[in-house]
mmCIF file of C-alpha atoms in Angstrom:
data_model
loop_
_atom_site.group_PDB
_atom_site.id
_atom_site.type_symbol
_atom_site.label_atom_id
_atom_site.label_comp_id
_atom_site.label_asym_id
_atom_site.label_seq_id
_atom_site.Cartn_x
_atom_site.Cartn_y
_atom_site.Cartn_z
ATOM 1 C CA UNK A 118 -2.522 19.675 -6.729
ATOM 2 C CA UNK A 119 -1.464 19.936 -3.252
ATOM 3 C CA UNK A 120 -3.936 20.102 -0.289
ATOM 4 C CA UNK A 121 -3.193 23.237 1.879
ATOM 5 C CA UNK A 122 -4.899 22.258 4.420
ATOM 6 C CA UNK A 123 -2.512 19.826 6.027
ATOM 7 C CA UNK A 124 -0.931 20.957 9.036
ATOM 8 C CA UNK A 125 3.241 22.075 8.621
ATOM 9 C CA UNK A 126 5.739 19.938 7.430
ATOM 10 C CA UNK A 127 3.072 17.534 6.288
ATOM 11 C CA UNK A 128 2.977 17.505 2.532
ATOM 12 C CA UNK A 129 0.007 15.800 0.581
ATOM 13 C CA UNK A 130 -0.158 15.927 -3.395
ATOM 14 C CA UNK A 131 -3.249 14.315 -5.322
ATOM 15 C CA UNK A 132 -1.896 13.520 -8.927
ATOM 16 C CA UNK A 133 -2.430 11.640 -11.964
ATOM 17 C CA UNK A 134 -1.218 7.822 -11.581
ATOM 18 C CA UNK A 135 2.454 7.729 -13.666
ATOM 19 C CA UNK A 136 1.363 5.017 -15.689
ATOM 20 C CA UNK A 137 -1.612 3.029 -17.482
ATOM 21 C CA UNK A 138 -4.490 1.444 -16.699
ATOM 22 C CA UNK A 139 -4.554 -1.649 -14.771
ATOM 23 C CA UNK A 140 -3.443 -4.845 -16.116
ATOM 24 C CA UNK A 141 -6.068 -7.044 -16.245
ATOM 25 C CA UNK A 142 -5.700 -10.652 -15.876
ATOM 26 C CA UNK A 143 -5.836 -13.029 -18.823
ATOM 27 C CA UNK A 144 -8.938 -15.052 -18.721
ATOM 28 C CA UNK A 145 -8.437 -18.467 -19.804
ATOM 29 C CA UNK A 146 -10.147 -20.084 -22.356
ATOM 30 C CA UNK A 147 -12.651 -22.986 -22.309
ATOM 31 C CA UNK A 148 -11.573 -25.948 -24.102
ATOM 32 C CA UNK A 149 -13.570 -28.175 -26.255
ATOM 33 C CA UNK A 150 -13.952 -31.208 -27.822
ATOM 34 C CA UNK A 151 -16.137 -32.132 -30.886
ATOM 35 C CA UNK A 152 -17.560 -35.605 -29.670
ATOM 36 C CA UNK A 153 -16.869 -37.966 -26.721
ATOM 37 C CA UNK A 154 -17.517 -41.735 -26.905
ATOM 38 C CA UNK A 155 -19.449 -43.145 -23.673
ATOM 39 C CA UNK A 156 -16.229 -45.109 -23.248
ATOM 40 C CA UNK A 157 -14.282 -42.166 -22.657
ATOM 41 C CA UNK A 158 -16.623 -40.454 -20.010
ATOM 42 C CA UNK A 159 -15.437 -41.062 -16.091
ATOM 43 C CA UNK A 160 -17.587 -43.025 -13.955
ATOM 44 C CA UNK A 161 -18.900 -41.565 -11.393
ATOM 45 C CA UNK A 162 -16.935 -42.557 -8.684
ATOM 46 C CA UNK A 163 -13.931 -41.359 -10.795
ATOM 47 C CA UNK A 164 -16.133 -37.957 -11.056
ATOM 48 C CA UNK A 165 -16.618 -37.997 -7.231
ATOM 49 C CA UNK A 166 -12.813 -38.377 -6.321
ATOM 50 C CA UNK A 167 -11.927 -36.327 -8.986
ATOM 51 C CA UNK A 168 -14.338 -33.014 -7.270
ATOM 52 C CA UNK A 169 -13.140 -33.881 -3.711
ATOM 53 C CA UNK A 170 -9.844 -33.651 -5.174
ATOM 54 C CA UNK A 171 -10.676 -30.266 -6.372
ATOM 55 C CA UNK A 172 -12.077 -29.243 -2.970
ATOM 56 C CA UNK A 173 -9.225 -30.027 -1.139
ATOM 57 C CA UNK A 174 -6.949 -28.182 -3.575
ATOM 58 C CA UNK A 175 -8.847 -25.171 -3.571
ATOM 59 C CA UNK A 176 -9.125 -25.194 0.431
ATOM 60 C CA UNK A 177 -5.608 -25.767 0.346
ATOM 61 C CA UNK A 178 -5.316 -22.900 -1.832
ATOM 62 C CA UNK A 179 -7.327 -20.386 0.075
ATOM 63 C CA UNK A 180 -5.767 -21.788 3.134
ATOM 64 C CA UNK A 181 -2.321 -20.441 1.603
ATOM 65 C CA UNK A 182 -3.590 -17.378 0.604
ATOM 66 C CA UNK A 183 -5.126 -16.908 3.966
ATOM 67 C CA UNK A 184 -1.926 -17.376 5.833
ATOM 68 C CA UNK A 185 0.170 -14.890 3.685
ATOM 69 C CA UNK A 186 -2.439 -12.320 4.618
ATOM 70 C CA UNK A 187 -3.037 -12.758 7.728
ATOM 71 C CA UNK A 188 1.196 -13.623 9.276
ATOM 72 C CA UNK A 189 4.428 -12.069 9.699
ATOM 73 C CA UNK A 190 5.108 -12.187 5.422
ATOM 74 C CA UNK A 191 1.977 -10.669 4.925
ATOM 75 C CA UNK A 192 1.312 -8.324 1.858
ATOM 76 C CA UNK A 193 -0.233 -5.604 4.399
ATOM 77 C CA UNK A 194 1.770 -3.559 6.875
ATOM 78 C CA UNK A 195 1.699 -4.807 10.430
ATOM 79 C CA UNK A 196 2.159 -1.643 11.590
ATOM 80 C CA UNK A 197 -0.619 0.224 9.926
ATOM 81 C CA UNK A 198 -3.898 1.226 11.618
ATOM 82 C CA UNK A 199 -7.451 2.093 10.828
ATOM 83 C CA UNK A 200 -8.511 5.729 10.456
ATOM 84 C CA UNK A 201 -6.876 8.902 9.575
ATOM 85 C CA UNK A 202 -3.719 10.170 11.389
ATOM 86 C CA UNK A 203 -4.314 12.056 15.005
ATOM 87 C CA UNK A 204 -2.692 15.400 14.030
ATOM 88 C CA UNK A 205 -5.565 16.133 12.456
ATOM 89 C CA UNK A 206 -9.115 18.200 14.002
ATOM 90 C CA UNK A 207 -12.178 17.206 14.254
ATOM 91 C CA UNK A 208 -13.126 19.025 11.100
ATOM 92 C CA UNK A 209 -10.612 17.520 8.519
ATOM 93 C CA UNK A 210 -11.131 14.461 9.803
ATOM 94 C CA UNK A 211 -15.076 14.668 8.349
ATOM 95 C CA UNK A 212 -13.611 16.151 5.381
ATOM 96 C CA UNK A 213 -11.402 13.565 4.114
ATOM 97 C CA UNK A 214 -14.271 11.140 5.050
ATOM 98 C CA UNK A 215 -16.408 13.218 2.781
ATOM 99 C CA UNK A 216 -13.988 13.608 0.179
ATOM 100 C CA UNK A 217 -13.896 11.302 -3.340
ATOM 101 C CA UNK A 218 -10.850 10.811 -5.249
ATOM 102 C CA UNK A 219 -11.654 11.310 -9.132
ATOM 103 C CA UNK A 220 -10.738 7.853 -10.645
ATOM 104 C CA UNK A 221 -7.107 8.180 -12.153
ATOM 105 C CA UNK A 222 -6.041 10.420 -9.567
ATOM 106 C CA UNK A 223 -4.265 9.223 -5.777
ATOM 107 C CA UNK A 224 -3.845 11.087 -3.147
ATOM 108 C CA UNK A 225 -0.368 10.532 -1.487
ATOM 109 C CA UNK A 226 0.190 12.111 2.090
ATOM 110 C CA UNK A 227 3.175 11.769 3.782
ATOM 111 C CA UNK A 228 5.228 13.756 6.767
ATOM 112 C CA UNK A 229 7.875 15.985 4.300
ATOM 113 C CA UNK A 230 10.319 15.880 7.285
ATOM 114 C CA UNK A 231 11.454 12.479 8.929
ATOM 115 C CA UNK A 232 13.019 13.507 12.280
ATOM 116 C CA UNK A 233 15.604 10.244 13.969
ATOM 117 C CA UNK A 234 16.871 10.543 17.365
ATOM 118 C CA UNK A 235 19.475 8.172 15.738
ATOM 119 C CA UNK A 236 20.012 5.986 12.769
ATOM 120 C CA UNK A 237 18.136 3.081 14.706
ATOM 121 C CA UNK A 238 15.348 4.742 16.277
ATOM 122 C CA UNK A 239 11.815 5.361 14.637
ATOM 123 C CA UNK A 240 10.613 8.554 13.327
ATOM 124 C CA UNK A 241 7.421 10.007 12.569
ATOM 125 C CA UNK A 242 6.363 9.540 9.246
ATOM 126 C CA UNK A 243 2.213 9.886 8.912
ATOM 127 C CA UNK A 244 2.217 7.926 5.870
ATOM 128 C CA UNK A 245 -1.565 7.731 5.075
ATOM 129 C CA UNK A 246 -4.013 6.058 2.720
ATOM 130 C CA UNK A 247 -6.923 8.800 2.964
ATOM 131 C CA UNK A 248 -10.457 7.172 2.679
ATOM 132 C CA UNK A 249 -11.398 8.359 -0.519
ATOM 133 C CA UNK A 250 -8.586 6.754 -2.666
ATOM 134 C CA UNK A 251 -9.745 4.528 -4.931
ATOM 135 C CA UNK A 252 -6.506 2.054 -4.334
ATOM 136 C CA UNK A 253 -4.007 0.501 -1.967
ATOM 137 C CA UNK A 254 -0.893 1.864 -1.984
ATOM 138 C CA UNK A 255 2.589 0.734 -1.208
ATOM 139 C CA UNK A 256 5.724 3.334 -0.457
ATOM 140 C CA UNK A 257 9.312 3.221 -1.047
ATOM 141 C CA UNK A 258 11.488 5.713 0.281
ATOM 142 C CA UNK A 259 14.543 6.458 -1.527
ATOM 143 C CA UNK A 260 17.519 8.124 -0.779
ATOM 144 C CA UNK A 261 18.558 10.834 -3.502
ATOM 145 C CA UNK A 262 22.273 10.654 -3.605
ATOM 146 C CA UNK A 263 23.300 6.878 -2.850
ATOM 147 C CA UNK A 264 19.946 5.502 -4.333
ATOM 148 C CA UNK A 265 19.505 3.516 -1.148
ATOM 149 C CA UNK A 266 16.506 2.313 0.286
ATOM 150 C CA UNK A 267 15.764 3.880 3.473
ATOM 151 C CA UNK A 268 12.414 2.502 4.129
ATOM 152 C CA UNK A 269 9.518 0.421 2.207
ATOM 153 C CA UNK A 270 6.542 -0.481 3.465
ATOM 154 C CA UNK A 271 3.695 -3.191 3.236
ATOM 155 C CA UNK A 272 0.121 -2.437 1.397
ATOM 156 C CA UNK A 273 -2.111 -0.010 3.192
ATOM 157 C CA UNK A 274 -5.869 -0.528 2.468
ATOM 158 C CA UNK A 275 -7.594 2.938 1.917
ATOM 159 C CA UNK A 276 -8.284 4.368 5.544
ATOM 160 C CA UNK A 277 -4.870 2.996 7.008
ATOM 161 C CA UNK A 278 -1.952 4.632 8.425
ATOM 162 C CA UNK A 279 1.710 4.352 9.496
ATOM 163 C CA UNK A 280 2.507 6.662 12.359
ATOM 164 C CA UNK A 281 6.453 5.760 12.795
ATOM 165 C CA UNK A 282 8.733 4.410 10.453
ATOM 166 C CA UNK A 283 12.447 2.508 11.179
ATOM 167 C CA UNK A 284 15.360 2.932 8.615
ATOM 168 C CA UNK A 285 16.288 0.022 6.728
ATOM 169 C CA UNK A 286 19.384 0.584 7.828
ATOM 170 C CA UNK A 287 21.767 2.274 10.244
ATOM 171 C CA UNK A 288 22.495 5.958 8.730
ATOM 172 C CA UNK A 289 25.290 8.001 10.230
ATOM 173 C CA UNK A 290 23.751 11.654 11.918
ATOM 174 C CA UNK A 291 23.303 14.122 9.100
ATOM 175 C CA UNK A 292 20.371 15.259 6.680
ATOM 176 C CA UNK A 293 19.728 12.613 3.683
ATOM 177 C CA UNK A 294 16.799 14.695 0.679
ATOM 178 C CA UNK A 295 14.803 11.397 -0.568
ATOM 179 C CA UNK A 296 12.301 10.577 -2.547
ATOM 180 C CA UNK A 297 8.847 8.747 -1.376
ATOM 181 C CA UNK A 298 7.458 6.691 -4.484
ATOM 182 C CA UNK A 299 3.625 5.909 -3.747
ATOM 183 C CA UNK A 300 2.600 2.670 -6.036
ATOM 184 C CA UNK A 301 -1.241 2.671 -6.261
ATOM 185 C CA UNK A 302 -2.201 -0.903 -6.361
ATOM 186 C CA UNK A 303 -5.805 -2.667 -7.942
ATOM 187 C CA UNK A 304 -7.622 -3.863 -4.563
ATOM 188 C CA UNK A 305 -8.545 -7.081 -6.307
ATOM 189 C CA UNK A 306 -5.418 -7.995 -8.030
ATOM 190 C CA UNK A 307 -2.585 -5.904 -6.182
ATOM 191 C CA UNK A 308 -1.848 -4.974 -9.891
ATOM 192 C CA UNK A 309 0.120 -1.850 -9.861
ATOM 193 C CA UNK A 310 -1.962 0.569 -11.487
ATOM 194 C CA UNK A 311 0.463 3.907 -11.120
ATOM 195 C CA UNK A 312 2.832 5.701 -9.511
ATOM 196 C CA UNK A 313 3.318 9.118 -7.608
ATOM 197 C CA UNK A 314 5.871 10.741 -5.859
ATOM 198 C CA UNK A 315 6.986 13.162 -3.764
ATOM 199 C CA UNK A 316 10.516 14.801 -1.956
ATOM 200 C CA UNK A 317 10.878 14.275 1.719
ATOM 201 C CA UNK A 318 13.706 15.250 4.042
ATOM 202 C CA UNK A 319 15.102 12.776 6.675
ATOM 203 C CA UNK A 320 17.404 13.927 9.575
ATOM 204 C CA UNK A 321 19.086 11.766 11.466
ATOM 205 C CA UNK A 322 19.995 13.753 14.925
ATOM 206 C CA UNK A 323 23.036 11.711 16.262
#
């Protein structure tokens, strides 16, 4: 349905996700023998090297994991920030903190006209992850005719926002309809869980 309250020229639609449940990931299965000879148990300073080697791999693991979060190639937007966007009062502010989304359903919120001084500039987007989705989300903006990519963005967390947006590349001056695909992702697994859309405008002024 779409949320009236938004101020104009900033369209929000809460739908069902496009596709199915979450894929869940494959647990593995524990292995077993029938008997084992003391010859073939590991001493234990085998044991001992063989668990610090285990430390160090996971460390090394988390280490890596902890990087791609946390740099430049991170899965999150840099540009995002906490909260809600500033266009709105006081009052909707408290209401979208108040607000749960139903499980199955997302609410996508995004500027429906995408105003550039010039094919390199930014433009003012409001691309928001409202506080009461149950998912990350990650957007794609598409252009209708060419099937171009004008813009994609990292994962925003629920309560995260992306005030201005740059092309992904230099568009001549003219008025381009596109399409902004929302992918709602699991918070755990980054799974993509489902899909929603919705038409925007971009104008490129000069």
């Amino acid at each position: 349905m779409t949320d009236t309250t938004k101020k104009p020229q900033q369209g929000r639609t809460e739908a069902h996700l496009a596709s199915g449940a979450p894929r869940g990931a494959a647990q593995p299965s524990a292995g077993r023998t029938g008997a084992e000879s003391a010859a073939a148990r590991p001493s234990a300073a085998r044991g001992i090297v063989i668990a610090v080697g285990c430390a160090v791999a996971a460390l090394a693991i988390w280490l890596l994991v902890w990087l791609f979060a946390c740099n430049g190639s991170s899965l999150f937007n840099p540009n995002a920030q906490t909260g809600q966007a500033p266009y709105k009062t006081a009052e909707e502010v408290q209401a979208e903190l108040d607000r749960v989304v139903e499980e199955g359903m997302f609410n996508i919120s995004i500027a429906s006209v995408i105003q550039f001084e010039d094919g390199t500039s930014t433009g003012t987007a409001y691309i928001e992850n409202i506080p009461g989705n149950r998912y990350n989300m990650q957007v794609t903006i598409t252009d209708d005719a060419s099937g171009d990519v004008l813009y994609e963005s990292g994962v925003l967390q629920p309560n995260q926002y992306i005030e201005d947006i740059a092309l992904a590349r230099d568009l001549d001056a003219g008025t381009y309809e596109a399409t902004a695909l929302f992918k709602a992702l699991d918070s755990t697994t980054y799974d993509e869980v489902g899909q929603a859309a919705a038409k925007v405008t971009v104008n490129v002024l000069h």
